[in-house]
Amino acid sequence: MAIAARSDLDTLSVRNSHWVRWSVPVVLILLVEIVSEDMGIANLCMVFSLVTVFSFCFSDPPDPRDFRDWNQNQALLSVVYALGLVGFVYGANVYSDTNFVDLVLGDESKETTLWWSMNGAFLTSAIFYGSWRIGLIQGGADVKALILVTLVFPSWAFVPDQMYPLVEDPLFRMPPSMVLFIWAAAAFLIAPPIIFIQNTARGNISSLSDLKMAWHATKRRISDLKEAPDSESYQSWILTEAIEKNGEMNPVDRIFPSRRLSNAHDRDKQFELLEELGLDSVWITTKHPFLVYLFLAILPMLLLGDPLSYLIR
């Protein structure tokens, strides 16, 4: 997570090979732990159901109609899918007759509890993947990280006891990866007040237009932006733009970045127009990869646990 967060912060991207490479030890450790605890064949196969969802992030499922032409990777994926299906079918046959009151209270057998927890982990992974595909979660790296965390911690049984739990022995907790997402979202929401305080301290707020911008952007001198390296310019959006209205050019502060400033040439041209209009500084917003917040959220998740358990205790 630290390596991925650093990569996303520096380049706004994380290579797929990073996630695939780290998934191998994660899956092996989970399999070894389930085998060592003698949790049964169904739970062992359920690990592959999580791997199945994770694989969808990188490739489409192989077409069974073309199985004669499958390459080695497609054949391996089909085996993973089959093992995951065995986990569902065999587990449903063995563990479906469950007293859900005992399950919630933790009085069911470890094997039964784990199988239902693995079903919850599968559903959680599917929600993350589906949210990415329909655009609710924008970053593919964020979703891959969350699903990989689900593989590391499919249930709270795999998470060390919290040092400072918000609730002792909660009846219900969200899955660990969902809790990580909640903590990251909470950290993401803290950013606007901090940015507003910084702008107030620097004297960047002098009008109503500045007031609407000060929550998510900061002011930079145009001369400094011109001299900034391309890598730094790539990590920010220019929100002040010169537009033509009624035959005259006027500066406008946008809440969202304009697609017209998508390359360095367009930005330099805008800087010249803004300087001609008498502006020496513009509003910019820095790109904050959500993956960085996910990395920072690991600490409160491990120390405090699920914040929602405090609300529904």
XYZ file of C-alpha atoms in Angstrom:
313
model
C 0.000 0.000 0.000
C 2.850 2.379 0.821
C 4.576 1.723 -2.507
C 1.314 2.091 -4.431
C 0.374 5.286 -2.577
C 3.781 6.804 -3.358
C 3.467 5.848 -7.028
C -0.068 7.271 -7.251
C 1.049 10.487 -5.561
C 4.033 10.957 -7.887
C 2.620 9.736 -11.210
C -1.151 9.413 -10.595
C -0.939 5.767 -11.632
C -0.006 2.339 -10.282
C 1.126 -0.459 -12.576
C -1.093 -3.528 -12.735
C 1.994 -5.670 -12.203
C 2.309 -4.192 -8.714
C -1.069 -5.582 -7.613
C -0.599 -8.931 -9.347
C 2.846 -9.400 -7.810
C 1.633 -8.668 -4.274
C -1.495 -10.793 -4.641
C 0.608 -13.969 -4.828
C 1.990 -13.871 -1.242
C -1.355 -12.563 0.034
C -3.260 -15.547 -1.392
C -0.616 -18.029 -0.252
C -0.657 -16.684 3.318
C -4.465 -16.841 3.439
C -4.490 -20.412 2.099
C -1.830 -21.523 4.589
C -3.745 -19.964 7.476
C -7.006 -21.676 6.498
C -5.251 -25.030 6.064
C -3.372 -24.702 9.360
C -6.638 -23.964 11.187
C -8.329 -26.928 9.426
C -11.252 -24.818 8.213
C -12.427 -27.266 5.560
C -12.402 -27.584 1.785
C -15.272 -25.126 1.255
C -13.484 -22.286 3.016
C -10.258 -23.117 1.206
C -12.037 -22.862 -2.145
C -13.781 -19.640 -1.110
C -10.383 -17.938 -1.261
C -10.474 -18.485 -5.019
C -13.866 -16.786 -5.255
C -12.159 -13.623 -3.966
C -9.304 -14.130 -6.431
C -11.934 -14.376 -9.169
C -13.289 -10.896 -8.438
C -9.738 -9.548 -8.176
C -8.879 -11.014 -11.600
C -11.784 -9.135 -13.212
C -9.850 -5.906 -12.544
C -7.171 -6.989 -15.019
C -8.798 -9.160 -17.665
C -12.152 -10.292 -18.976
C -13.281 -13.841 -18.174
C -12.239 -16.370 -20.836
C -15.000 -17.291 -23.268
C -15.954 -20.960 -22.683
C -16.931 -21.262 -26.357
C -13.272 -20.736 -27.316
C -11.771 -23.071 -24.728
C -9.696 -24.870 -27.388
C -7.871 -21.607 -28.069
C -7.279 -20.589 -24.455
C -3.763 -19.581 -23.527
C -2.090 -20.582 -20.263
C -3.434 -17.598 -18.311
C -7.004 -18.194 -19.481
C -6.799 -21.874 -18.531
C -5.458 -20.937 -15.098
C -8.261 -18.409 -14.601
C -10.871 -21.012 -15.504
C -9.464 -23.299 -12.789
C -9.647 -20.424 -10.284
C -13.292 -19.782 -11.257
C -14.127 -23.472 -10.875
C -12.535 -23.678 -7.424
C -14.412 -20.568 -6.328
C -17.673 -22.116 -7.534
C -16.891 -25.281 -5.552
C -16.499 -23.100 -2.466
C -20.001 -21.698 -2.928
C -21.770 -24.941 -3.858
C -20.068 -27.256 -1.384
C -20.219 -24.641 1.382
C -23.933 -24.076 0.794
C -24.492 -27.813 1.119
C -22.524 -28.028 4.390
C -23.148 -24.677 6.093
C -26.504 -23.449 4.785
C -28.434 -24.906 7.739
C -27.293 -22.117 10.056
C -28.878 -20.445 13.054
C -28.266 -16.805 12.144
C -28.795 -15.605 15.715
C -25.971 -17.894 16.829
C -23.949 -16.748 13.821
C -24.263 -13.067 14.793
C -23.546 -13.832 18.455
C -20.473 -15.857 17.501
C -21.824 -19.150 18.826
C -21.644 -21.055 15.531
C -18.666 -23.246 14.640
C -15.509 -21.567 13.331
C -15.912 -23.237 9.944
C -19.506 -22.028 9.531
C -18.663 -18.513 10.685
C -15.712 -18.305 8.310
C -17.736 -19.544 5.313
C -20.397 -16.882 5.837
C -17.656 -14.294 6.406
C -16.043 -15.304 3.107
C -19.409 -14.810 1.419
C -19.482 -11.321 2.914
C -15.944 -10.706 1.658
C -16.977 -11.843 -1.831
C -19.979 -9.501 -1.775
C -17.774 -6.640 -0.547
C -15.265 -7.229 -3.349
C -18.084 -7.398 -5.904
C -19.482 -4.081 -4.608
C -16.075 -2.411 -4.974
C -15.627 -3.805 -8.482
C -19.166 -2.896 -9.562
C -18.804 0.622 -8.129
C -15.694 1.106 -10.239
C -17.345 -0.186 -13.411
C -20.366 2.124 -13.087
C -18.218 5.107 -12.117
C -19.059 5.524 -8.422
C -15.387 4.913 -7.615
C -13.174 6.588 -10.199
C -9.757 5.122 -9.470
C -8.964 1.620 -10.651
C -5.969 1.517 -8.303
C -8.260 2.322 -5.369
C -10.516 -0.632 -6.150
C -7.601 -3.018 -6.673
C -6.178 -1.938 -3.321
C -9.521 -2.439 -1.562
C -10.049 -5.905 -3.042
C -6.479 -6.871 -2.147
C -7.131 -5.695 1.421
C -10.235 -7.918 1.377
C -7.958 -10.827 0.493
C -5.633 -9.931 3.371
C -8.483 -9.442 5.854
C -11.591 -11.304 4.597
C -13.073 -10.988 8.091
C -12.232 -9.480 11.468
C -10.977 -12.898 12.585
C -7.856 -12.180 10.505
C -7.320 -8.686 11.959
C -5.276 -8.203 15.169
C -7.269 -7.013 18.167
C -7.593 -3.227 18.198
C -5.558 -1.402 20.850
C -8.216 1.272 21.412
C -11.521 -0.161 20.115
C -14.390 2.282 19.859
C -16.757 -0.464 21.060
C -15.897 -3.527 23.117
C -17.316 -6.747 21.614
C -19.590 -5.115 18.986
C -22.508 -7.191 17.734
C -22.001 -6.067 14.149
C -19.054 -4.693 12.197
C -18.635 -3.794 8.563
C -16.071 -5.904 6.652
C -12.489 -4.702 7.276
C -11.921 -3.392 3.737
C -15.211 -1.473 3.886
C -14.114 0.011 7.218
C -10.837 1.037 5.572
C -12.848 2.785 2.853
C -14.958 4.596 5.486
C -11.890 5.823 7.385
C -10.286 6.979 4.114
C -13.456 8.843 3.118
C -13.520 10.507 6.545
C -9.903 11.629 6.100
C -10.767 12.894 2.611
C -13.561 15.052 4.093
C -11.152 16.634 6.565
C -9.093 18.140 3.728
C -11.495 21.027 2.750
C -11.531 22.710 6.210
C -7.740 22.458 6.398
C -7.357 24.017 2.939
C -9.799 26.791 3.899
C -7.805 27.606 7.048
C -4.585 27.727 5.019
C -6.127 30.133 2.503
C -7.448 32.331 5.297
C -4.029 32.465 6.964
C -2.339 33.376 3.660
C -4.844 36.140 2.894
C -6.146 34.487 -0.263
C -9.804 35.296 0.468
C -10.861 38.799 -0.567
C -14.193 38.274 -2.373
C -17.201 35.973 -2.584
C -15.607 34.297 -5.579
C -12.544 33.526 -3.469
C -14.780 32.192 -0.705
C -16.247 29.478 -2.929
C -12.778 28.468 -4.149
C -10.954 28.482 -0.815
C -12.370 25.103 0.286
C -10.663 23.008 -2.364
C -8.032 25.165 -4.084
C -5.038 27.373 -3.320
C -3.625 30.459 -5.042
C -0.330 30.317 -6.928
C 1.516 33.043 -8.792
C 1.406 32.619 -12.563
C 5.149 33.231 -12.799
C 5.786 30.308 -10.423
C 3.501 28.012 -12.397
C 5.286 28.862 -15.644
C 8.614 27.843 -14.126
C 7.255 24.670 -12.504
C 8.408 21.354 -14.037
C 5.939 19.395 -16.132
C 5.658 16.699 -13.447
C 4.421 19.278 -10.922
C 2.009 20.837 -13.430
C 0.592 17.399 -14.196
C -0.374 16.967 -10.538
C -2.634 20.028 -10.410
C -5.578 21.582 -12.241
C -5.859 25.265 -13.152
C -9.266 26.580 -12.071
C -8.923 30.227 -13.170
C -9.592 30.702 -16.871
C -10.002 33.582 -19.314
C -13.220 33.239 -21.333
C -14.868 35.436 -23.925
C -18.259 36.888 -22.986
C -20.125 39.562 -24.972
C -17.038 40.124 -27.087
C -14.762 40.707 -24.075
C -12.284 38.494 -22.255
C -12.973 38.031 -18.542
C -11.337 35.907 -15.831
C -13.558 33.199 -14.341
C -12.918 30.926 -11.356
C -14.305 27.439 -11.939
C -15.143 24.964 -9.194
C -14.311 22.090 -11.544
C -11.352 22.051 -13.982
C -11.917 22.773 -17.655
C -11.071 20.136 -20.222
C -9.724 22.873 -22.477
C -6.619 23.115 -20.288
C -5.609 19.530 -20.887
C -2.065 20.168 -22.129
C 0.882 22.483 -21.473
C 0.294 24.596 -24.602
C -3.284 25.417 -23.561
C -2.149 26.315 -20.039
C 0.611 28.626 -21.270
C -1.839 30.369 -23.592
C -4.274 30.856 -20.709
C -1.520 32.252 -18.499
C -0.719 34.871 -21.145
C -4.385 35.883 -21.448
C -4.790 36.122 -17.670
C -1.667 38.258 -17.332
C -3.007 40.577 -20.047
C -6.160 40.923 -17.924
C -4.033 42.060 -14.993
C -3.957 38.846 -12.938
C -0.725 37.747 -11.320
C -2.082 34.647 -9.516
C -4.647 31.912 -10.185
C -6.551 29.279 -8.251
C -5.229 25.733 -8.618
C -6.278 22.472 -7.006
C -3.873 19.648 -6.339
C -4.826 16.150 -7.384
C -5.236 14.075 -4.214
C -5.119 10.341 -5.040
C -7.642 8.515 -2.860
C -5.152 5.670 -2.563
C -3.028 7.889 -0.304
C -5.996 8.278 2.045
C -6.550 4.508 1.961
C -2.962 4.001 3.058
C -3.325 6.519 5.895
C -6.620 4.876 6.941
C -4.851 1.625 7.828
C -3.754 3.082 11.175
C -7.210 4.079 12.534
C -8.712 0.829 11.242
C -6.154 -1.262 13.136
C -6.196 0.918 16.256
C -9.891 1.831 16.543
C -11.833 -0.654 14.419
C -15.195 0.102 12.813
C -16.503 3.650 13.455
C -20.041 2.614 12.498
C -20.126 0.054 15.311
C -20.017 3.002 17.716
C -23.128 4.493 16.087
C -25.170 1.269 16.042
C -24.105 -0.157 19.401
